PDB file of C-alpha atoms in Angstrom:
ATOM      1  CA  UNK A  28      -8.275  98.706  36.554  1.00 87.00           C
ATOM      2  CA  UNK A  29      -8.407  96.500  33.537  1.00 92.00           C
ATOM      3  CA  UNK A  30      -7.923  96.227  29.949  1.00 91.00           C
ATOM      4  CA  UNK A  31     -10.867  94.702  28.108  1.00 92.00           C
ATOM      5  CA  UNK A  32      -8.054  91.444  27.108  1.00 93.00           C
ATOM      6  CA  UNK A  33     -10.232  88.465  28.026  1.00 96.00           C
ATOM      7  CA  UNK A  34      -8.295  86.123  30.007  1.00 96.00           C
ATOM      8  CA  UNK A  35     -10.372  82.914  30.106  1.00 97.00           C
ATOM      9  CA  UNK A  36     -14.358  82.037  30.155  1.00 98.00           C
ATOM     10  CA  UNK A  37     -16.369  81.391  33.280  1.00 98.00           C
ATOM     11  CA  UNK A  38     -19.177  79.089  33.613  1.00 98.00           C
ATOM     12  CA  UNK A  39     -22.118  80.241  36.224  1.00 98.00           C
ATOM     13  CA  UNK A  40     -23.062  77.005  38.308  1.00 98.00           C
ATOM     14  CA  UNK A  41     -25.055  78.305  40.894  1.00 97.00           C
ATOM     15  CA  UNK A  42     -26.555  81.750  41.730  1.00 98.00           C
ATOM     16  CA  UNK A  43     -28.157  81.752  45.128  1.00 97.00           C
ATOM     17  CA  UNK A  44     -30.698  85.409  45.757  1.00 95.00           C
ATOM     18  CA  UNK A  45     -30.043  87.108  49.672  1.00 94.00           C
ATOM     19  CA  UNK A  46     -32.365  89.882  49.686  1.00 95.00           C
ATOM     20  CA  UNK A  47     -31.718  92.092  46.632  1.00 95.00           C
ATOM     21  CA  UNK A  48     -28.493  90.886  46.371  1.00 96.00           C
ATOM     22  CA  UNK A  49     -27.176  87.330  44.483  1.00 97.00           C
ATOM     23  CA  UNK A  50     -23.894  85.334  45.168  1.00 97.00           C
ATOM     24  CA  UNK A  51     -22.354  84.171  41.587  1.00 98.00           C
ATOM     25  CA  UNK A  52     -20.550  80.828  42.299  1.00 98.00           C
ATOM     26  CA  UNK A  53     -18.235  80.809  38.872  1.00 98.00           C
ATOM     27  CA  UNK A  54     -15.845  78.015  37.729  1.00 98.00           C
ATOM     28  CA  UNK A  55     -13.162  78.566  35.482  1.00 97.00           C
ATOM     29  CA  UNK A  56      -9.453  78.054  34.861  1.00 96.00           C
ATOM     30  CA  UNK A  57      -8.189  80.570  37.258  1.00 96.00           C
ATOM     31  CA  UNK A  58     -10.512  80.409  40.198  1.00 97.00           C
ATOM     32  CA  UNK A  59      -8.365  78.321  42.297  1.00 95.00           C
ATOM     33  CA  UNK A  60      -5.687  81.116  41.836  1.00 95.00           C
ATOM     34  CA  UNK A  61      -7.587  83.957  42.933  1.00 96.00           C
ATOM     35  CA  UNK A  62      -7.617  85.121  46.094  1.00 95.00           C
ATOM     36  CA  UNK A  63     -10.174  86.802  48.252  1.00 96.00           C
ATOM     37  CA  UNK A  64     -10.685  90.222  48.601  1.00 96.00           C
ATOM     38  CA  UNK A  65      -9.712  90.154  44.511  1.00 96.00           C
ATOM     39  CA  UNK A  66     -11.387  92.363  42.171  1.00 96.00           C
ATOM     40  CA  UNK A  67     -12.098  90.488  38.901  1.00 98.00           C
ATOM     41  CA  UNK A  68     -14.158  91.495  35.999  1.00 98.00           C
ATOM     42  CA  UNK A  69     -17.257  89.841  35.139  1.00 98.00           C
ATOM     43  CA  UNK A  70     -18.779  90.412  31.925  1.00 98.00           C
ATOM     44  CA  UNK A  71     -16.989  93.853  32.359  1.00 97.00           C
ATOM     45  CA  UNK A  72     -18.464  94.088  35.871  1.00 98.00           C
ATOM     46  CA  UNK A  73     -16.206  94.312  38.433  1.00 97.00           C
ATOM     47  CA  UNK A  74     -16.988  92.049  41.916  1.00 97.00           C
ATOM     48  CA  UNK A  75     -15.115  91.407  44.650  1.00 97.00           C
ATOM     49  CA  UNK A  76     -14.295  87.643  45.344  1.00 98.00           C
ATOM     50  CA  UNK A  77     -15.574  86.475  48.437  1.00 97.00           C
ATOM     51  CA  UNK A  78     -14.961  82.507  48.745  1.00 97.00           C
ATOM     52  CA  UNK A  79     -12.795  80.135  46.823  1.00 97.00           C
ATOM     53  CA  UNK A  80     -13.517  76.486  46.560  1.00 91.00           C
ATOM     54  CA  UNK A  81     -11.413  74.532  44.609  1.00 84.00           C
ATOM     55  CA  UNK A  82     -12.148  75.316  41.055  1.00 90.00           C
ATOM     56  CA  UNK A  83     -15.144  77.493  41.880  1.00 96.00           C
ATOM     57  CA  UNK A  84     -15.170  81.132  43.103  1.00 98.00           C
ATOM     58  CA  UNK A  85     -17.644  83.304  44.664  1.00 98.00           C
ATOM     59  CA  UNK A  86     -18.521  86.829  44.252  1.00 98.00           C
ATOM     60  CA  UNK A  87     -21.751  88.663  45.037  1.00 97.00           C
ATOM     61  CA  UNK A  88     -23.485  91.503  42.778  1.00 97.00           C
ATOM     62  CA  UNK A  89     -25.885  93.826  44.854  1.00 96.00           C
ATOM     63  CA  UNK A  90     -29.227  94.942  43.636  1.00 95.00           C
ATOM     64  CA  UNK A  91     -27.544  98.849  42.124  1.00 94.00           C
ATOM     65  CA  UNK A  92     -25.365  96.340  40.076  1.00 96.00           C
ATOM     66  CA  UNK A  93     -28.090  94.641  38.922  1.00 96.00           C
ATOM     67  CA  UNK A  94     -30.401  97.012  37.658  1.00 94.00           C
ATOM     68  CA  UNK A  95     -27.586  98.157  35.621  1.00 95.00           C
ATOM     69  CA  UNK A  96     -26.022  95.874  33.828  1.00 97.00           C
ATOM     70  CA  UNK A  97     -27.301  92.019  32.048  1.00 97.00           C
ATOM     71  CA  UNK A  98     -25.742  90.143  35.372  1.00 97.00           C
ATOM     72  CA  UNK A  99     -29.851  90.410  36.460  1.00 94.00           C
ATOM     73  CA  UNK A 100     -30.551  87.668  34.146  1.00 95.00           C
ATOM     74  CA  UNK A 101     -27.983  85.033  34.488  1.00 96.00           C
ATOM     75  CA  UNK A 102     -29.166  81.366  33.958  1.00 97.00           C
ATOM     76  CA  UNK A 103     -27.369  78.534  35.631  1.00 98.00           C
ATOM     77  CA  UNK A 104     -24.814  77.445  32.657  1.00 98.00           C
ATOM     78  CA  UNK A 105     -23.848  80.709  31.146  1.00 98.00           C
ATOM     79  CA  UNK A 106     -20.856  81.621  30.289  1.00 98.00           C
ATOM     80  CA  UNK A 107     -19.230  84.671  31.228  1.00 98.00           C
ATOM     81  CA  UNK A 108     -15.629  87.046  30.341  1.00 98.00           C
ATOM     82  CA  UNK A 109     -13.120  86.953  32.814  1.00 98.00           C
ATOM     83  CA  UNK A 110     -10.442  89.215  33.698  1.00 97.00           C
ATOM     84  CA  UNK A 111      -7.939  90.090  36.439  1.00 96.00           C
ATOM     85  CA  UNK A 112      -7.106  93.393  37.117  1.00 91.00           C
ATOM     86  CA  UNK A 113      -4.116  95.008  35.688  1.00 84.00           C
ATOM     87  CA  UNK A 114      -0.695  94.351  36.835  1.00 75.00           C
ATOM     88  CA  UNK A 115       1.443  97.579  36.827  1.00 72.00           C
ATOM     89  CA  UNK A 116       4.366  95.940  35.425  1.00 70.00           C
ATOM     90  CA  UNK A 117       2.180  94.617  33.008  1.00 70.00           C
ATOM     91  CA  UNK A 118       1.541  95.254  28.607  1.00 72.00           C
ATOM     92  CA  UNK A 119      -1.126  97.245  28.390  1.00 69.00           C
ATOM     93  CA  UNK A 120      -3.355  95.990  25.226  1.00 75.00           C
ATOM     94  CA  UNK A 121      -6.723  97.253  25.133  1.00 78.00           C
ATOM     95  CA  UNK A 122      -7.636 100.407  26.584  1.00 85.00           C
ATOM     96  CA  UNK A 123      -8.363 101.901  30.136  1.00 82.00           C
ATOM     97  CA  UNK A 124     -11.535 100.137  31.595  1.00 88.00           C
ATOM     98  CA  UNK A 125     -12.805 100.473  35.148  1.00 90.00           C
ATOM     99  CA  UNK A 126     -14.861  97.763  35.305  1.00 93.00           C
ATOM    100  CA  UNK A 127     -18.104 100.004  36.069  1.00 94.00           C
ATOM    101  CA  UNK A 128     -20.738  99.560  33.402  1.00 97.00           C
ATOM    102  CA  UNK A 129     -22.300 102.468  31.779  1.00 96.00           C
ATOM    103  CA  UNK A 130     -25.597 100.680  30.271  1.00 96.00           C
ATOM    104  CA  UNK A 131     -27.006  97.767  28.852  1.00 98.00           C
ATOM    105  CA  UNK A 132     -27.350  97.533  24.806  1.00 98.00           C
ATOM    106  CA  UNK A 133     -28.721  94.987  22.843  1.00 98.00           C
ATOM    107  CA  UNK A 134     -27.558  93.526  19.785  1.00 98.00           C
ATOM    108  CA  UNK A 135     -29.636  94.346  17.073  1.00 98.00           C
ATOM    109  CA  UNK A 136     -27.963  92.586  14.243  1.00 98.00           C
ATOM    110  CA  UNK A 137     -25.009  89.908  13.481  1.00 97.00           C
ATOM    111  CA  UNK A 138     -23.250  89.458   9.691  1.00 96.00           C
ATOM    112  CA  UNK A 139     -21.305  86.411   9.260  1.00 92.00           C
ATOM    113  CA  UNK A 140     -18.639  87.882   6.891  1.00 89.00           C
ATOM    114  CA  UNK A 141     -16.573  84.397   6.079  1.00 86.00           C
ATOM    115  CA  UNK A 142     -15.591  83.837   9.913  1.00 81.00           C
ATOM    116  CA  UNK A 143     -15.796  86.783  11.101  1.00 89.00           C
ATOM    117  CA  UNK A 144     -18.690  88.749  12.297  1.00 95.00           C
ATOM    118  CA  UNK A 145     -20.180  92.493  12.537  1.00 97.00           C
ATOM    119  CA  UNK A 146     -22.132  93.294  15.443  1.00 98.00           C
ATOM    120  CA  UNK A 147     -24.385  96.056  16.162  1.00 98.00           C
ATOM    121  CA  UNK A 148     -26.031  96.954  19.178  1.00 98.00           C
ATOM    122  CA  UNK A 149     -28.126  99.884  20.342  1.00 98.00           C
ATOM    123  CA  UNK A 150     -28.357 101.596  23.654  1.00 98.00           C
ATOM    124  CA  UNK A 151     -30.379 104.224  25.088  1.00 97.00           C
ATOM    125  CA  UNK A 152     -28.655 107.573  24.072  1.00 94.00           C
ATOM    126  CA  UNK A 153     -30.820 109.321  27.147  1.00 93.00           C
ATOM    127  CA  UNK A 154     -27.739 108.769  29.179  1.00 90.00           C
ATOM    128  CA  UNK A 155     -25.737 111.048  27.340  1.00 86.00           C
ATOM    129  CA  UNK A 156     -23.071 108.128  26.780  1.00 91.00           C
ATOM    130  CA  UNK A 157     -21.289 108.297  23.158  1.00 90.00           C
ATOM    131  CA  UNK A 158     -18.816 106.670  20.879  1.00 94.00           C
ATOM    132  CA  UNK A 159     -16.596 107.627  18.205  1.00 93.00           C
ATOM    133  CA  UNK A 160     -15.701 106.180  15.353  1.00 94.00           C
ATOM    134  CA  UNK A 161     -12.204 103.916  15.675  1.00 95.00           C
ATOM    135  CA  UNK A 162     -12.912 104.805  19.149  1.00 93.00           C
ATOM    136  CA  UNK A 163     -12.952 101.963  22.109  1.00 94.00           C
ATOM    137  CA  UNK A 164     -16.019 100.536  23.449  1.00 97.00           C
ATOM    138  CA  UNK A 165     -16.224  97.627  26.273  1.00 97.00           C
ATOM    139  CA  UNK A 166     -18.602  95.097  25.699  1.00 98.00           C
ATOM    140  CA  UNK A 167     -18.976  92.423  28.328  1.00 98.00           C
ATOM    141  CA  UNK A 168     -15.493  93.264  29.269  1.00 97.00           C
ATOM    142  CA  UNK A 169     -13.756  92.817  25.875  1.00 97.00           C
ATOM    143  CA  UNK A 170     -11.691  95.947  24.382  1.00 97.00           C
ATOM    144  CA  UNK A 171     -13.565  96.304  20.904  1.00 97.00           C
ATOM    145  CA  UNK A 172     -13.241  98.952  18.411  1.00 96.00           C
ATOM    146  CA  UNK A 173     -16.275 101.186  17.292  1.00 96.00           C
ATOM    147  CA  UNK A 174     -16.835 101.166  13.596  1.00 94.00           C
ATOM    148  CA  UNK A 175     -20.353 102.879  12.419  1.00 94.00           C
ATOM    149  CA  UNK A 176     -20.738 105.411  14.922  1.00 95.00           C
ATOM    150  CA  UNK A 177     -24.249 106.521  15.631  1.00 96.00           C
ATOM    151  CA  UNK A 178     -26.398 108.428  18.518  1.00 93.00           C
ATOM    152  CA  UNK A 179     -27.780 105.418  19.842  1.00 96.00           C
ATOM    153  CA  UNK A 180     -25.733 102.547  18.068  1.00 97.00           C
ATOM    154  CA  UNK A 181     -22.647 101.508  16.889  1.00 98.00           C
ATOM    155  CA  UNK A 182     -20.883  98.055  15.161  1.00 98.00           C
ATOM    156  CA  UNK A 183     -17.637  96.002  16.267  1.00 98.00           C
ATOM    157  CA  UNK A 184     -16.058  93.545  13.512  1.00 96.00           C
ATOM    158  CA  UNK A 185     -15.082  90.767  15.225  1.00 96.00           C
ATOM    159  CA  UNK A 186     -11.462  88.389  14.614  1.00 94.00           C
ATOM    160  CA  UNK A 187     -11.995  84.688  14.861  1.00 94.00           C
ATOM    161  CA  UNK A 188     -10.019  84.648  18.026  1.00 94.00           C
ATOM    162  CA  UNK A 189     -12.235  86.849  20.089  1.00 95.00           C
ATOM    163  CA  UNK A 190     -15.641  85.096  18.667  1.00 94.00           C
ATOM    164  CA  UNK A 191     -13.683  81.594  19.950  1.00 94.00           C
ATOM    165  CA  UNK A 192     -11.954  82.917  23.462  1.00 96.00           C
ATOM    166  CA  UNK A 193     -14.992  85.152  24.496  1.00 98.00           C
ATOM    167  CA  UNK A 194     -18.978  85.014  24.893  1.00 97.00           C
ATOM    168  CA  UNK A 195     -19.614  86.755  21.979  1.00 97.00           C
ATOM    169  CA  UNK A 196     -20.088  83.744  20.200  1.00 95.00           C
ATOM    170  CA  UNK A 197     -23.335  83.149  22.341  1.00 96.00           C
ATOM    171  CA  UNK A 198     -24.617  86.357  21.487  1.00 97.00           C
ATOM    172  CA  UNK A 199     -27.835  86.546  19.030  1.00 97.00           C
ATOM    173  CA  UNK A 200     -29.708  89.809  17.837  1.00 98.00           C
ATOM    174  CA  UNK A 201     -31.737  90.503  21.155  1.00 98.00           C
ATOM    175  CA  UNK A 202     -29.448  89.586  23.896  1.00 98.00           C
ATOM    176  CA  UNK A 203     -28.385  92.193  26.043  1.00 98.00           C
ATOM    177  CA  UNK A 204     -24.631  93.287  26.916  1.00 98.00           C
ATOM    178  CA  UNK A 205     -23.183  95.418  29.114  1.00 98.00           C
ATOM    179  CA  UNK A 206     -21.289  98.402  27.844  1.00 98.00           C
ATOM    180  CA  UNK A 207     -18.385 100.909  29.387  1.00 97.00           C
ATOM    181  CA  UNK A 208     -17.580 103.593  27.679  1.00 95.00           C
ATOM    182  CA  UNK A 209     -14.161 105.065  27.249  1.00 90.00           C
ATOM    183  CA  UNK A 210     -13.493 106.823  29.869  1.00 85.00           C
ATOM    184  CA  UNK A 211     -11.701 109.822  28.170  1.00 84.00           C
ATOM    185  CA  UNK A 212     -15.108 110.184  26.089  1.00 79.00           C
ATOM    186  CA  UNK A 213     -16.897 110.324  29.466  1.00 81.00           C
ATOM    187  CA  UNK A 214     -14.503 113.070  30.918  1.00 83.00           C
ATOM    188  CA  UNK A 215     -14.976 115.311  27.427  1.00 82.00           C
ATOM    189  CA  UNK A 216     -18.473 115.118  27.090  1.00 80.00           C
ATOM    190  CA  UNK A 217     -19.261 115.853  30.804  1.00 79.00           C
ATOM    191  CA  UNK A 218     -16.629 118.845  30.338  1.00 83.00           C
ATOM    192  CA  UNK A 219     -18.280 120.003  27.223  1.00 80.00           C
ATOM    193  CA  UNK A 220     -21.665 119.914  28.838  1.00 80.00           C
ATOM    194  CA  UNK A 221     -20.837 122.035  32.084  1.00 85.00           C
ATOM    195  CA  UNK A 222     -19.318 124.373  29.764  1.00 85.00           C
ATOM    196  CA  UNK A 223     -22.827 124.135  27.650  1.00 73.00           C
TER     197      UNK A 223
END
């Protein structure tokens, strides 16, 4: 389990394809302290680490993983969220997140509002997947909160901080992020609709 609190940036220097599946090699500031076997979240994706080399690690996203979420079109040199899992003696300061993407969204608009920014991306609502507003959203891992709640869109304001310690500041109306939904949402709505 996580909590959508971005612990450092990851930079993708190789991707090698095996079949339907790719193998992430990822450097960053933790690698050489992860271990394998680890789960880590990637973008809000979480893979298993398979192989450690010095300041690189290695984990491999198969084909179901790929169809869902934006890992299908990483480019040598991107930058991705990182996060370790949860420590049970640990301050909990986002929200629940399982690392399993719901959907991909795209961001359909960004406002500079003197250094900080508004968001807004839209998602196919076919999926049944909603949001609330002051509700919590994960959006390539990071714990945001939903402002302008819609059927098939919502906006996060953005802090300084995140926009410097996260890949949001790479993102441009039309690139594509991966989205989890709060989990309690999920449980209501699927209650609500079996009760129909």
């Amino acid at each position: 389990m996580f909590t959508g609190i971005i612990e450092t940036l990851g930079k993708v220097k190789d991707i090698v394809k095996e079949d339907t599946n790719i193998h992430l090699y990822i450097e960053s500031q933790i690698s050489n302290e992860l271990k394998i076997d680890q789960s880590v979240a990637h973008n809000g994706v979480c893979l298993t680490v398979v192989g450690i080399e010095e300041n690189l690690h290695q984990v491999t996203a198969i084909d179901e993983t790929l169809q869902k979420t934006n890992l299908q079109d990483l480019k040598i040199g991107d930058v991705m969220n990182i996060e370790r899992c949860t420590q049970a003696n640990g301050r909990f300061d986002g929200h629940i997140v399982q690392g399993h993407v719901d959907q991909v969204a795209t961001c359909i608009n960004k406002q500079d509002q003197d250094g900080s920014f508004v968001f807004t991306f839209q998602y196919d609502p076919k999926l049944q997947n909603i949001t609330v507003e002051k509700g919590s959203i994960t959006v390539n891992g990071i714990s945001l909160t939903v402002v302008n709640s819609k059927i098939d869109q919502f906006s996060v304001a953005i802090i300084p901080y995140t926009i410097e310690h996260t890949n949001l500041k790479n993102v441009e109306v039309g690139t594509k992020v991966n989205l989890e939904f709060d989990i309690i949402g999920k449980y209501v709505s699927k209650i609500m609709a079996l009760r129909g």
